[in-house]
PDB file of C-alpha atoms in Angstrom:
ATOM      1  CA  UNK Q  22       0.000   0.000   0.000  1.00  0.00           C
ATOM      2  CA  UNK Q  23       2.876   2.374   0.832  1.00  0.00           C
ATOM      3  CA  UNK Q  24       4.567   1.696  -2.539  1.00  0.00           C
ATOM      4  CA  UNK Q  25       1.253   2.311  -4.340  1.00  0.00           C
ATOM      5  CA  UNK Q  26       0.734   5.608  -2.502  1.00  0.00           C
ATOM      6  CA  UNK Q  27       4.307   6.728  -3.314  1.00  0.00           C
ATOM      7  CA  UNK Q  28       3.817   5.929  -7.009  1.00  0.00           C
ATOM      8  CA  UNK Q  29       0.496   7.815  -7.019  1.00  0.00           C
ATOM      9  CA  UNK Q  30       1.961  10.809  -5.168  1.00  0.00           C
ATOM     10  CA  UNK Q  31       5.204  11.093  -7.144  1.00  0.00           C
ATOM     11  CA  UNK Q  32       4.258   9.923 -10.669  1.00  0.00           C
ATOM     12  CA  UNK Q  33       0.584   9.693 -11.546  1.00  0.00           C
ATOM     13  CA  UNK Q  34      -0.871  12.743  -9.759  1.00  0.00           C
ATOM     14  CA  UNK Q  35       1.894  15.149 -10.885  1.00  0.00           C
ATOM     15  CA  UNK Q  36       1.473  13.907 -14.466  1.00  0.00           C
ATOM     16  CA  UNK Q  37      -2.328  14.416 -14.320  1.00  0.00           C
ATOM     17  CA  UNK Q  38      -2.146  17.843 -12.667  1.00  0.00           C
ATOM     18  CA  UNK Q  39       0.483  19.097 -15.096  1.00  0.00           C
ATOM     19  CA  UNK Q  40      -1.438  18.069 -18.219  1.00  0.00           C
ATOM     20  CA  UNK Q  41      -2.147  20.991 -20.604  1.00  0.00           C
ATOM     21  CA  UNK Q  42      -5.241  23.128 -20.070  1.00  0.00           C
ATOM     22  CA  UNK Q  43      -7.400  25.085 -22.528  1.00  0.00           C
ATOM     23  CA  UNK Q  44     -10.159  27.691 -22.290  1.00  0.00           C
ATOM     24  CA  UNK Q  45     -13.561  26.537 -23.449  1.00  0.00           C
ATOM     25  CA  UNK Q  46     -14.555  28.553 -26.553  1.00  0.00           C
ATOM     26  CA  UNK Q  47     -18.023  30.064 -26.950  1.00  0.00           C
ATOM     27  CA  UNK Q  48     -20.244  27.884 -29.127  1.00  0.00           C
ATOM     28  CA  UNK Q  49     -23.704  29.040 -27.967  1.00  0.00           C
ATOM     29  CA  UNK Q  50     -25.623  30.385 -30.968  1.00  0.00           C
ATOM     30  CA  UNK Q  51     -23.510  28.509 -33.549  1.00  0.00           C
ATOM     31  CA  UNK Q  52     -24.792  25.718 -35.779  1.00  0.00           C
ATOM     32  CA  UNK Q  53     -24.163  22.216 -34.431  1.00  0.00           C
ATOM     33  CA  UNK Q  54     -21.501  21.335 -37.052  1.00  0.00           C
ATOM     34  CA  UNK Q  55     -19.564  24.577 -36.494  1.00  0.00           C
ATOM     35  CA  UNK Q  56     -19.681  24.126 -32.713  1.00  0.00           C
ATOM     36  CA  UNK Q  57     -18.367  20.552 -32.938  1.00  0.00           C
ATOM     37  CA  UNK Q  58     -15.535  21.652 -35.258  1.00  0.00           C
ATOM     38  CA  UNK Q  59     -14.490  24.561 -32.982  1.00  0.00           C
ATOM     39  CA  UNK Q  60     -14.491  22.359 -29.882  1.00  0.00           C
ATOM     40  CA  UNK Q  61     -12.445  19.665 -31.628  1.00  0.00           C
ATOM     41  CA  UNK Q  62      -9.924  22.271 -32.825  1.00  0.00           C
ATOM     42  CA  UNK Q  63      -9.554  23.353 -29.171  1.00  0.00           C
ATOM     43  CA  UNK Q  64      -8.669  19.725 -28.249  1.00  0.00           C
ATOM     44  CA  UNK Q  65     -11.981  19.189 -26.487  1.00  0.00           C
ATOM     45  CA  UNK Q  66     -14.461  16.345 -26.913  1.00  0.00           C
ATOM     46  CA  UNK Q  67     -17.933  17.636 -27.924  1.00  0.00           C
ATOM     47  CA  UNK Q  68     -20.946  15.551 -26.898  1.00  0.00           C
ATOM     48  CA  UNK Q  69     -24.385  16.420 -28.324  1.00  0.00           C
ATOM     49  CA  UNK Q  70     -26.454  15.915 -25.199  1.00  0.00           C
ATOM     50  CA  UNK Q  71     -30.050  16.763 -26.074  1.00  0.00           C
ATOM     51  CA  UNK Q  72     -32.373  18.624 -28.428  1.00  0.00           C
ATOM     52  CA  UNK Q  73     -34.773  21.107 -26.822  1.00  0.00           C
ATOM     53  CA  UNK Q  74     -37.437  23.318 -28.383  1.00  0.00           C
ATOM     54  CA  UNK Q  75     -36.514  26.984 -27.977  1.00  0.00           C
ATOM     55  CA  UNK Q  76     -37.992  29.732 -30.163  1.00  0.00           C
ATOM     56  CA  UNK Q  77     -35.126  32.110 -29.245  1.00  0.00           C
ATOM     57  CA  UNK Q  78     -32.624  30.059 -31.264  1.00  0.00           C
ATOM     58  CA  UNK Q  79     -32.923  28.771 -34.838  1.00  0.00           C
ATOM     59  CA  UNK Q  80     -33.315  25.041 -35.332  1.00  0.00           C
ATOM     60  CA  UNK Q  81     -29.974  23.209 -35.177  1.00  0.00           C
ATOM     61  CA  UNK Q  82     -28.040  25.823 -33.199  1.00  0.00           C
ATOM     62  CA  UNK Q  83     -26.424  25.401 -29.775  1.00  0.00           C
ATOM     63  CA  UNK Q  84     -28.489  26.835 -26.898  1.00  0.00           C
ATOM     64  CA  UNK Q  85     -26.433  25.656 -23.879  1.00  0.00           C
ATOM     65  CA  UNK Q  86     -22.904  24.400 -23.352  1.00  0.00           C
ATOM     66  CA  UNK Q  87     -21.355  22.776 -20.271  1.00  0.00           C
ATOM     67  CA  UNK Q  88     -18.698  23.663 -19.144  1.00  0.00           C
ATOM     68  CA  UNK Q  89     -19.390  27.329 -19.801  1.00  0.00           C
ATOM     69  CA  UNK Q  90     -17.514  29.701 -22.102  1.00  0.00           C
ATOM     70  CA  UNK Q  91     -14.146  30.752 -20.693  1.00  0.00           C
ATOM     71  CA  UNK Q  92     -13.832  27.910 -18.153  1.00  0.00           C
ATOM     72  CA  UNK Q  93     -10.315  26.473 -17.980  1.00  0.00           C
ATOM     73  CA  UNK Q  94     -10.327  22.683 -18.426  1.00  0.00           C
ATOM     74  CA  UNK Q  95      -7.900  19.882 -19.277  1.00  0.00           C
ATOM     75  CA  UNK Q  96      -7.376  19.003 -22.944  1.00  0.00           C
ATOM     76  CA  UNK Q  97      -9.691  16.234 -24.081  1.00  0.00           C
ATOM     77  CA  UNK Q  98     -12.435  17.216 -21.620  1.00  0.00           C
ATOM     78  CA  UNK Q  99     -16.009  16.483 -22.678  1.00  0.00           C
ATOM     79  CA  UNK Q 100     -18.112  19.542 -23.514  1.00  0.00           C
ATOM     80  CA  UNK Q 101     -21.845  18.862 -23.554  1.00  0.00           C
ATOM     81  CA  UNK Q 102     -23.880  20.882 -26.037  1.00  0.00           C
ATOM     82  CA  UNK Q 103     -27.667  21.180 -26.191  1.00  0.00           C
ATOM     83  CA  UNK Q 104     -29.230  21.827 -29.606  1.00  0.00           C
ATOM     84  CA  UNK Q 105     -32.372  23.865 -30.389  1.00  0.00           C
ATOM     85  CA  UNK Q 106     -35.246  22.042 -32.052  1.00  0.00           C
ATOM     86  CA  UNK Q 107     -36.659  25.399 -33.202  1.00  0.00           C
ATOM     87  CA  UNK Q 108     -40.170  26.544 -32.456  1.00  0.00           C
ATOM     88  CA  UNK Q 109     -42.305  24.005 -30.625  1.00  0.00           C
ATOM     89  CA  UNK Q 110     -45.205  22.426 -32.471  1.00  0.00           C
ATOM     90  CA  UNK Q 111     -48.271  20.956 -30.813  1.00  0.00           C
ATOM     91  CA  UNK Q 112     -51.121  18.837 -32.174  1.00  0.00           C
ATOM     92  CA  UNK Q 113     -54.631  20.247 -32.395  1.00  0.00           C
ATOM     93  CA  UNK Q 114     -56.922  18.420 -29.918  1.00  0.00           C
ATOM     94  CA  UNK Q 115     -60.372  17.030 -30.729  1.00  0.00           C
ATOM     95  CA  UNK Q 116     -62.870  19.855 -30.257  1.00  0.00           C
ATOM     96  CA  UNK Q 117     -65.938  18.414 -31.979  1.00  0.00           C
ATOM     97  CA  UNK Q 118     -68.707  17.459 -29.555  1.00  0.00           C
ATOM     98  CA  UNK Q 119     -67.413  19.738 -26.794  1.00  0.00           C
ATOM     99  CA  UNK Q 120     -68.720  22.967 -25.315  1.00  0.00           C
ATOM    100  CA  UNK Q 121     -67.035  26.322 -25.911  1.00  0.00           C
ATOM    101  CA  UNK Q 122     -65.551  26.307 -22.405  1.00  0.00           C
ATOM    102  CA  UNK Q 123     -64.144  22.773 -22.774  1.00  0.00           C
ATOM    103  CA  UNK Q 124     -62.632  23.641 -26.155  1.00  0.00           C
ATOM    104  CA  UNK Q 125     -60.956  26.758 -24.798  1.00  0.00           C
ATOM    105  CA  UNK Q 126     -59.415  24.787 -21.906  1.00  0.00           C
ATOM    106  CA  UNK Q 127     -58.244  21.992 -24.242  1.00  0.00           C
ATOM    107  CA  UNK Q 128     -56.554  24.504 -26.545  1.00  0.00           C
ATOM    108  CA  UNK Q 129     -54.903  26.399 -23.686  1.00  0.00           C
ATOM    109  CA  UNK Q 130     -53.592  23.125 -22.210  1.00  0.00           C
ATOM    110  CA  UNK Q 131     -51.529  22.459 -25.353  1.00  0.00           C
ATOM    111  CA  UNK Q 132     -50.536  26.107 -25.913  1.00  0.00           C
ATOM    112  CA  UNK Q 133     -53.023  27.134 -28.615  1.00  0.00           C
ATOM    113  CA  UNK Q 134     -55.642  29.911 -28.626  1.00  0.00           C
ATOM    114  CA  UNK Q 135     -59.317  29.928 -29.456  1.00  0.00           C
ATOM    115  CA  UNK Q 136     -59.806  31.685 -32.792  1.00  0.00           C
ATOM    116  CA  UNK Q 137     -62.980  32.830 -34.535  1.00  0.00           C
ATOM    117  CA  UNK Q 138     -66.194  31.369 -33.117  1.00  0.00           C
ATOM    118  CA  UNK Q 139     -69.013  30.985 -35.675  1.00  0.00           C
ATOM    119  CA  UNK Q 140     -72.591  29.913 -34.989  1.00  0.00           C
ATOM    120  CA  UNK Q 141     -74.626  27.931 -37.514  1.00  0.00           C
ATOM    121  CA  UNK Q 142     -77.757  25.801 -37.487  1.00  0.00           C
ATOM    122  CA  UNK Q 143     -77.114  22.046 -37.594  1.00  0.00           C
ATOM    123  CA  UNK Q 144     -78.566  18.709 -36.553  1.00  0.00           C
ATOM    124  CA  UNK Q 145     -76.216  18.745 -33.538  1.00  0.00           C
ATOM    125  CA  UNK Q 146     -77.397  19.840 -30.084  1.00  0.00           C
ATOM    126  CA  UNK Q 147     -77.324  23.550 -29.291  1.00  0.00           C
ATOM    127  CA  UNK Q 148     -74.025  25.053 -28.001  1.00  0.00           C
ATOM    128  CA  UNK Q 149     -71.961  22.049 -29.120  1.00  0.00           C
ATOM    129  CA  UNK Q 150     -68.982  22.377 -31.472  1.00  0.00           C
ATOM    130  CA  UNK Q 151     -69.612  20.523 -34.717  1.00  0.00           C
ATOM    131  CA  UNK Q 152     -66.699  21.808 -36.841  1.00  0.00           C
ATOM    132  CA  UNK Q 153     -63.136  22.994 -36.245  1.00  0.00           C
ATOM    133  CA  UNK Q 154     -60.756  24.912 -38.495  1.00  0.00           C
ATOM    134  CA  UNK Q 155     -57.958  22.303 -38.324  1.00  0.00           C
ATOM    135  CA  UNK Q 156     -58.440  18.544 -38.040  1.00  0.00           C
ATOM    136  CA  UNK Q 157     -57.403  16.981 -34.752  1.00  0.00           C
ATOM    137  CA  UNK Q 158     -53.730  15.969 -34.798  1.00  0.00           C
ATOM    138  CA  UNK Q 159     -52.704  18.789 -37.152  1.00  0.00           C
ATOM    139  CA  UNK Q 160     -49.334  20.199 -35.979  1.00  0.00           C
ATOM    140  CA  UNK Q 161     -49.388  23.965 -35.279  1.00  0.00           C
ATOM    141  CA  UNK Q 162     -46.888  26.351 -33.683  1.00  0.00           C
ATOM    142  CA  UNK Q 163     -47.590  27.139 -30.051  1.00  0.00           C
ATOM    143  CA  UNK Q 164     -49.674  30.294 -29.738  1.00  0.00           C
ATOM    144  CA  UNK Q 165     -51.599  29.886 -33.026  1.00  0.00           C
ATOM    145  CA  UNK Q 166     -55.404  30.156 -33.113  1.00  0.00           C
ATOM    146  CA  UNK Q 167     -57.996  27.522 -34.001  1.00  0.00           C
ATOM    147  CA  UNK Q 168     -61.452  28.596 -35.213  1.00  0.00           C
ATOM    148  CA  UNK Q 169     -64.597  26.625 -34.362  1.00  0.00           C
ATOM    149  CA  UNK Q 170     -68.242  26.450 -35.398  1.00  0.00           C
ATOM    150  CA  UNK Q 171     -70.926  26.039 -32.740  1.00  0.00           C
ATOM    151  CA  UNK Q 172     -74.385  24.644 -33.370  1.00  0.00           C
ATOM    152  CA  UNK Q 173     -77.409  26.801 -32.670  1.00  0.00           C
ATOM    153  CA  UNK Q 174     -79.527  23.683 -33.115  1.00  0.00           C
ATOM    154  CA  UNK Q 175     -81.772  22.684 -35.991  1.00  0.00           C
ATOM    155  CA  UNK Q 176     -84.059  25.252 -37.557  1.00  0.00           C
ATOM    156  CA  UNK Q 177     -87.587  23.914 -37.345  1.00  0.00           C
ATOM    157  CA  UNK Q 178     -90.565  26.138 -37.939  1.00  0.00           C
ATOM    158  CA  UNK Q 179     -93.124  26.243 -35.164  1.00  0.00           C
ATOM    159  CA  UNK Q 180     -90.653  25.400 -32.376  1.00  0.00           C
ATOM    160  CA  UNK Q 181     -90.978  27.325 -29.146  1.00  0.00           C
ATOM    161  CA  UNK Q 182     -87.958  28.165 -27.051  1.00  0.00           C
ATOM    162  CA  UNK Q 183     -88.447  26.936 -23.490  1.00  0.00           C
ATOM    163  CA  UNK Q 184     -87.228  29.476 -20.935  1.00  0.00           C
ATOM    164  CA  UNK Q 185     -84.836  28.574 -18.142  1.00  0.00           C
ATOM    165  CA  UNK Q 186     -86.998  27.644 -15.155  1.00  0.00           C
ATOM    166  CA  UNK Q 187     -84.338  26.373 -12.788  1.00  0.00           C
ATOM    167  CA  UNK Q 188     -84.461  28.173  -9.444  1.00  0.00           C
ATOM    168  CA  UNK Q 189     -87.850  29.829 -10.152  1.00  0.00           C
ATOM    169  CA  UNK Q 190     -90.963  29.439  -8.015  1.00  0.00           C
ATOM    170  CA  UNK Q 191     -94.051  27.737  -9.441  1.00  0.00           C
ATOM    171  CA  UNK Q 192     -95.859  31.034 -10.011  1.00  0.00           C
ATOM    172  CA  UNK Q 193     -92.804  32.607 -11.722  1.00  0.00           C
ATOM    173  CA  UNK Q 194     -92.423  29.496 -13.906  1.00  0.00           C
ATOM    174  CA  UNK Q 195     -96.100  29.606 -14.918  1.00  0.00           C
ATOM    175  CA  UNK Q 196     -95.775  33.295 -15.896  1.00  0.00           C
ATOM    176  CA  UNK Q 197     -92.690  32.594 -18.022  1.00  0.00           C
TER     177      UNK Q 197
END
């Protein structure tokens, strides 16, 4: 054990500590290929770690590097780079058969907005969505709007609209 410790203390550790060092160059904002080339030229080992959606950076460019720019590291050190996937896309949810409130919540959950709301007569029940601007599953950028069409019910001549009687007394209901 003593011989091993002497070898470590006098040979291996001094050799490791005295190995050449380099400053990590800035690669954030560069295209993936350019970043890899620059890191390799600096005697570093680039590792593409992950792809993340980020609208601030164009697709295929470096958004984060570890270790950071300007850090002093040993030659051959791994530098992890994270690549932008560009703007995030989401799929349009199924809105048909839902109420206006349900549709708005479904769209907001995935990062979309409710667009133009049209009302038309149809065979569907009143206040139910029977058409949507984009088919469900259509990829859209986050923040885009989706228009819908709501049923006002079928148009039938001679129909009488029944008033809302919930919470009314018997005499009030009879008057209505």
